[in-house]
GROMACS .gro file of C-alpha atoms in nm:
model
  263
    1MET     CA    1  17.220   7.016   8.521
    2LEU     CA    2  17.242   6.874   8.180
    3ILE     CA    3  16.874   6.913   8.155
    4GLN     CA    4  16.908   7.303   8.207
    5ILE     CA    5  17.184   7.332   7.955
    6ILE     CA    6  16.994   7.168   7.657
    7ALA     CA    7  16.683   7.369   7.768
    8ALA     CA    8  16.896   7.681   7.738
    9GLY     CA    9  17.045   7.549   7.414
   10GLN     CA   10  16.695   7.528   7.283
   11VAL     CA   11  16.587   7.865   7.369
   12ALA     CA   12  16.884   8.016   7.219
   13ALA     CA   13  16.835   7.852   6.915
   14GLY     CA   14  16.468   7.956   6.874
   15GLU     CA   15  16.577   8.302   6.941
   16ALA     CA   16  16.830   8.273   6.672
   17ALA     CA   17  16.559   8.132   6.434
   18GLY     CA   18  16.316   8.394   6.507
   19SER     CA   19  16.618   8.650   6.457
   20HIS     CA   20  16.713   8.483   6.120
   21GLU     CA   21  16.352   8.485   5.996
   22ALA     CA   22  16.300   8.858   6.092
   23LYS     CA   23  16.640   8.957   5.922
   24PHE     CA   24  16.583   8.726   5.618
   25GLY     CA   25  16.282   8.611   5.422
   26LEU     CA   26  15.993   8.739   5.170
   27THR     CA   27  15.909   9.048   5.393
   28ALA     CA   28  16.302   9.155   5.456
   29ALA     CA   29  16.343   9.083   5.065
   30LEU     CA   30  16.059   9.327   4.968
   31LYS     CA   31  16.143   9.587   5.209
   32GLN     CA   32  16.493   9.596   5.102
   33GLY     CA   33  16.395   9.548   4.708
   34GLY     CA   34  16.208   9.881   4.701
   35ALA     CA   35  15.935   9.976   4.473
   36LEU     CA   36  16.042   9.765   4.173
   37THR     CA   37  16.060   9.447   4.388
   38TRP     CA   38  15.702   9.516   4.537
   39GLY     CA   39  15.571   9.582   4.179
   40VAL     CA   40  15.693   9.245   4.052
   41PHE     CA   41  15.554   9.063   4.392
   42LEU     CA   42  15.211   9.232   4.310
   43ILE     CA   43  15.224   9.150   3.964
   44LEU     CA   44  15.309   8.786   4.015
   45VAL     CA   45  15.009   8.777   4.297
   46ALA     CA   46  14.759   8.928   4.067
   47MET     CA   47  14.852   8.698   3.789
   48PHE     CA   48  14.806   8.406   4.007
   49MET     CA   49  14.490   8.481   4.151
   50ILE     CA   50  14.330   8.571   3.781
   51SER     CA   51  14.447   8.233   3.660
   52LEU     CA   52  14.280   8.099   3.966
   53TYR     CA   53  13.973   8.272   3.872
   54ILE     CA   54  13.991   8.133   3.502
   55LEU     CA   55  14.072   7.789   3.605
   56PHE     CA   56  13.735   7.740   3.819
   57ALA     CA   57  13.525   7.957   3.580
   58LYS     CA   58  13.639   7.733   3.278
   59LEU     CA   59  13.553   7.421   3.474
   60TRP     CA   60  13.231   7.532   3.565
   61GLU     CA   61  13.133   7.616   3.222
   62GLN     CA   62  13.312   7.310   3.072
   63GLN     CA   63  13.111   7.088   3.340
   64LYS     CA   64  12.751   7.258   3.257
   65ILE     CA   65  12.822   7.177   2.870
   66ILE     CA   66  12.918   6.798   2.993
   67ASN     CA   67  12.602   6.778   3.198
   68GLU     CA   68  12.390   6.890   2.893
   69GLY     CA   69  12.534   6.652   2.695
   70LYS     CA   70  12.466   6.360   2.925
   71LYS     CA   71  12.091   6.498   2.920
   72VAL     CA   72  12.084   6.520   2.534
   73ARG     CA   73  12.199   6.142   2.502
   74ALA     CA   74  11.919   6.044   2.776
   75ALA     CA   75  11.614   6.217   2.641
   76PHE     CA   76  11.670   6.453   2.342
   77TRP     CA   77  11.639   6.207   2.096
   78ASN     CA   78  11.313   6.061   2.196
   79ALA     CA   79  11.087   6.354   2.112
   80THR     CA   80  10.906   6.319   1.797
   81SER     CA   81  10.993   6.674   1.665
   82LEU     CA   82  11.293   6.903   1.707
   83LYS     CA   83  11.119   7.195   1.863
   84GLU     CA   84  10.980   6.925   2.135
   85ALA     CA   85  11.345   6.815   2.187
   86ALA     CA   86  11.457   7.183   2.200
   87SER     CA   87  11.223   7.234   2.497
   88LYS     CA   88  11.405   6.950   2.702
   89LEU     CA   89  11.721   7.143   2.719
   90ASP     CA   90  11.789   7.453   2.926
   91LYS     CA   91  11.755   7.799   2.745
   92ASP     CA   92  12.098   7.925   2.816
   93SER     CA   93  12.295   7.602   2.696
   94ALA     CA   94  12.516   7.528   2.422
   95TYR     CA   95  12.288   7.244   2.290
   96ARG     CA   96  12.006   7.454   2.285
   97GLN     CA   97  12.167   7.735   2.128
   98ILE     CA   98  12.286   7.506   1.823
   99VAL     CA   99  11.904   7.357   1.818
  100ASP     CA  100  11.760   7.709   1.830
  101ASP     CA  101  12.000   7.841   1.551
  102GLY     CA  102  11.913   7.574   1.335
  103LEU     CA  103  11.556   7.598   1.364
  104ARG     CA  104  11.588   7.959   1.311
  105ALA     CA  105  11.790   7.936   0.986
  106GLN     CA  106  11.556   7.689   0.841
  107ASP     CA  107  11.238   7.931   0.911
  108GLN     CA  108  11.461   8.215   0.758
  109HIS     CA  109  11.556   8.038   0.436
  110THR     CA  110  11.200   8.141   0.282
  111LEU     CA  111  11.292   8.495   0.302
  112LEU     CA  112  11.635   8.474   0.125
  113THR     CA  113  11.608   8.652  -0.243
  114ASP     CA  114  11.909   8.491  -0.370
  115PRO     CA  115  11.859   8.111  -0.465
  116VAL     CA  116  12.048   7.916  -0.187
  117ASP     CA  117  12.033   7.565  -0.083
  118ALA     CA  118  11.825   7.506   0.214
  119HIS     CA  119  12.100   7.212   0.334
  120ASP     CA  120  12.374   7.454   0.268
  121TRP     CA  121  12.224   7.764   0.441
  122THR     CA  122  12.137   7.554   0.766
  123GLN     CA  123  12.475   7.369   0.758
  124MET     CA  124  12.608   7.748   0.744
  125SER     CA  125  12.422   7.854   1.058
  126LEU     CA  126  12.498   7.564   1.251
  127SER     CA  127  12.885   7.583   1.158
  128ARG     CA  128  12.877   7.958   1.274
  129THR     CA  129  12.702   7.857   1.586
  130ARG     CA  130  12.935   7.608   1.689
  131ALA     CA  131  13.214   7.809   1.634
  132ALA     CA  132  13.088   8.099   1.817
  133ILE     CA  133  13.081   7.817   2.106
  134ASP     CA  134  13.442   7.694   2.052
  135SER     CA  135  13.554   8.057   2.071
  136LYS     CA  136  13.374   8.127   2.423
  137LEU     CA  137  13.529   7.801   2.552
  138LYS     CA  138  13.853   7.937   2.464
  139SER     CA  139  13.822   8.256   2.614
  140GLY     CA  140  14.047   8.309   2.906
  141LEU     CA  141  14.300   8.060   2.806
  142ALA     CA  142  14.533   8.296   2.633
  143PHE     CA  143  14.608   8.451   2.973
  144LEU     CA  144  14.689   8.122   3.122
  145ALA     CA  145  14.938   8.079   2.834
  146THR     CA  146  15.066   8.405   2.866
  147THR     CA  147  15.099   8.364   3.258
  148GLY     CA  148  15.304   8.048   3.216
  149SER     CA  149  15.525   8.173   2.959
  150THR     CA  150  15.630   8.527   3.128
  151ALA     CA  151  15.599   8.451   3.514
  152PRO     CA  152  15.931   8.297   3.550
  153PHE     CA  153  16.077   8.579   3.345
  154ILE     CA  154  15.904   8.844   3.565
  155GLY     CA  155  16.022   8.651   3.889
  156LEU     CA  156  16.367   8.650   3.731
  157PHE     CA  157  16.356   9.047   3.684
  158GLY     CA  158  16.273   9.096   4.041
  159THR     CA  159  16.556   8.869   4.147
  160VAL     CA  160  16.780   9.075   3.929
  161ILE     CA  161  16.660   9.381   4.108
  162GLY     CA  162  16.711   9.241   4.443
  163ILE     CA  163  17.056   9.079   4.378
  164LEU     CA  164  17.164   9.445   4.212
  165GLY     CA  165  17.037   9.623   4.535
  166ALA     CA  166  17.215   9.382   4.775
  167LEU     CA  167  17.534   9.434   4.577
  168LEU     CA  168  17.524   9.798   4.581
  169ALA     CA  169  17.470   9.785   4.962
  170ILE     CA  170  17.752   9.527   5.019
  171GLY     CA  171  17.968   9.775   4.798
  172THR     CA  172  17.875  10.105   4.980
  173ALA     CA  173  17.916   9.927   5.318
  174GLY     CA  174  18.251   9.776   5.221
  175GLN     CA  175  18.178   9.435   5.377
  176ALA     CA  176  18.208   9.102   5.151
  177SER     CA  177  18.192   8.831   5.424
  178ILE     CA  178  17.955   8.540   5.329
  179ASP     CA  179  17.680   8.665   5.573
  180THR     CA  180  17.666   8.963   5.418
  181VAL     CA  181  17.660   8.815   5.051
  182ALA     CA  182  17.441   8.505   5.101
  183GLY     CA  183  17.154   8.669   5.307
  184PRO     CA  184  17.066   8.924   5.040
  185VAL     CA  185  17.116   8.720   4.732
  186GLY     CA  186  16.925   8.435   4.890
  187GLU     CA  187  16.621   8.682   4.931
  188ALA     CA  188  16.634   8.784   4.566
  189LEU     CA  189  16.604   8.421   4.470
  190ILE     CA  190  16.245   8.422   4.634
  191MET     CA  191  16.114   8.624   4.335
  192THR     CA  192  16.232   8.357   4.109
  193ALA     CA  193  16.081   8.073   4.330
  194ILE     CA  194  15.741   8.286   4.311
  195GLY     CA  195  15.746   8.339   3.945
  196LEU     CA  196  15.802   7.970   3.887
  197ALA     CA  197  15.507   7.891   4.170
  198VAL     CA  198  15.293   8.103   3.928
  199ALA     CA  199  15.362   7.989   3.627
  200VAL     CA  200  15.368   7.588   3.654
  201PRO     CA  201  14.972   7.594   3.768
  202ALA     CA  202  14.897   7.847   3.509
  203VAL     CA  203  15.065   7.571   3.237
  204LEU     CA  204  14.889   7.265   3.386
  205ALA     CA  205  14.542   7.456   3.414
  206TYR     CA  206  14.580   7.552   3.035
  207ASN     CA  207  14.665   7.201   2.908
  208TRP     CA  208  14.378   7.056   3.106
  209LEU     CA  209  14.129   7.301   2.993
  210GLN     CA  210  14.261   7.281   2.632
  211SER     CA  211  14.207   6.897   2.671
  212ARG     CA  212  13.865   6.909   2.806
  213ASN     CA  213  13.745   7.168   2.530
  214LYS     CA  214  13.852   6.947   2.274
  215MET     CA  215  13.617   6.655   2.393
  216ILE     CA  216  13.366   6.900   2.420
  217SER     CA  217  13.427   7.060   2.079
  218GLU     CA  218  13.407   6.680   1.914
  219ASN     CA  219  13.072   6.596   2.128
  220LEU     CA  220  12.899   6.927   2.001
  221GLY     CA  221  13.033   6.869   1.629
  222THR     CA  222  12.847   6.520   1.645
  223PHE     CA  223  12.530   6.663   1.794
  224THR     CA  224  12.543   6.961   1.519
  225ASN     CA  225  12.600   6.680   1.235
  226ASP     CA  226  12.311   6.498   1.410
  227VAL     CA  227  12.070   6.773   1.414
  228HIS     CA  228  12.153   6.864   1.082
  229GLY     CA  229  12.052   6.531   0.962
  230TRP     CA  230  11.750   6.543   1.142
  231MET     CA  231  11.646   6.851   0.968
  232ALA     CA  232  11.738   6.754   0.642
  233SER     CA  233  11.553   6.436   0.658
  234GLY     CA  234  11.238   6.595   0.851
  235GLY     CA  235  11.308   6.353   1.119
  236ALA     CA  236  11.333   6.044   0.974
  237VAL     CA  237  11.733   6.032   1.040
  238LYS     CA  238  11.848   6.074   1.403
  239PRO     CA  239  12.068   5.889   1.643
  240SER     CA  240  11.905   5.607   1.833
  241ALA     CA  241  11.835   5.694   2.180
  242GLY     CA  242  11.768   5.352   2.316
  243ALA     CA  243  12.072   5.148   2.497
  244ARG     CA  244  12.267   4.934   2.294
  245VAL     CA  245  12.133   4.585   2.233
  246ALA     CA  246  12.418   4.331   2.350
  247ALA     CA  247  12.500   4.100   2.061
  248LYS     CA  248  12.378   3.733   2.075
  249PRO     CA  249  12.663   3.518   2.111
  250MET     CA  250  12.738   3.284   1.772
  251ALA     CA  251  12.641   2.908   1.807
  252PRO     CA  252  12.945   2.705   1.775
  253ALA     CA  253  12.977   2.597   1.430
  254LYS     CA  254  12.923   2.225   1.368
  255PRO     CA  255  13.189   2.024   1.204
  256ALA     CA  256  13.139   1.914   0.844
  257PRO     CA  257  13.066   1.537   0.818
  258THR     CA  258  13.311   1.319   0.691
  259ALA     CA  259  13.272   1.110   0.409
  260PRO     CA  260  13.340   0.682   0.513
  261ILE     CA  261  13.656   0.583   0.377
  262LYS     CA  262  13.595   0.302   0.151
  263ALA     CA  263  13.809  -0.008   0.175
   0.00000   0.00000   0.00000
């Protein structure tokens, strides 16, 4: 008998929960909110999907440059000439673009009619190439920053619209019980939660990508300076490609002889 009562209670609780989910929730909030609520929801979903696309696309682009930097440290500086070293890099890589533009600037210096120092001309060309690469790495990050700063307010706008519609419906019905107030207001708060769920990952992705871009930019700057030094010295000045030689341990210092004490 007791088991039957407990089972009947569980069935009733399940039916109540199902009816509660059907009455309240995101779907009910979208239906009751109307076109404005649907518009806010679709905007937030679009911002979230675009943020995910930018995150994975920039990670793939950054990782490609990082892997190319490992190749530079492993084999680039072992070459006897800059053209031979450039052939070891991928044609569409950022490092290859810096080397090719440097060689092109070196060849085009003889075509200048105004007297410009070859050192300054090459340095300007390399700096312009590096700035273009940095600009490409930063592309798309502005959208992440915009999403992180505006998504909570867009969700809040959806919440305001939902609460306004709920209050108007309650006023029209003439009922002010806790059931008629808490349900629609709670549904409206879902939009604020969605806005926060979109904004927080966008901010985290923006900061992470920015830190990786900073590291890549520093490595590219060092590489640009090294390439410029190689070109300016005709290959005499370039970083060492070999492994670091471990420093030999210093021998312990011998104690200085002491003079005998005279009686």
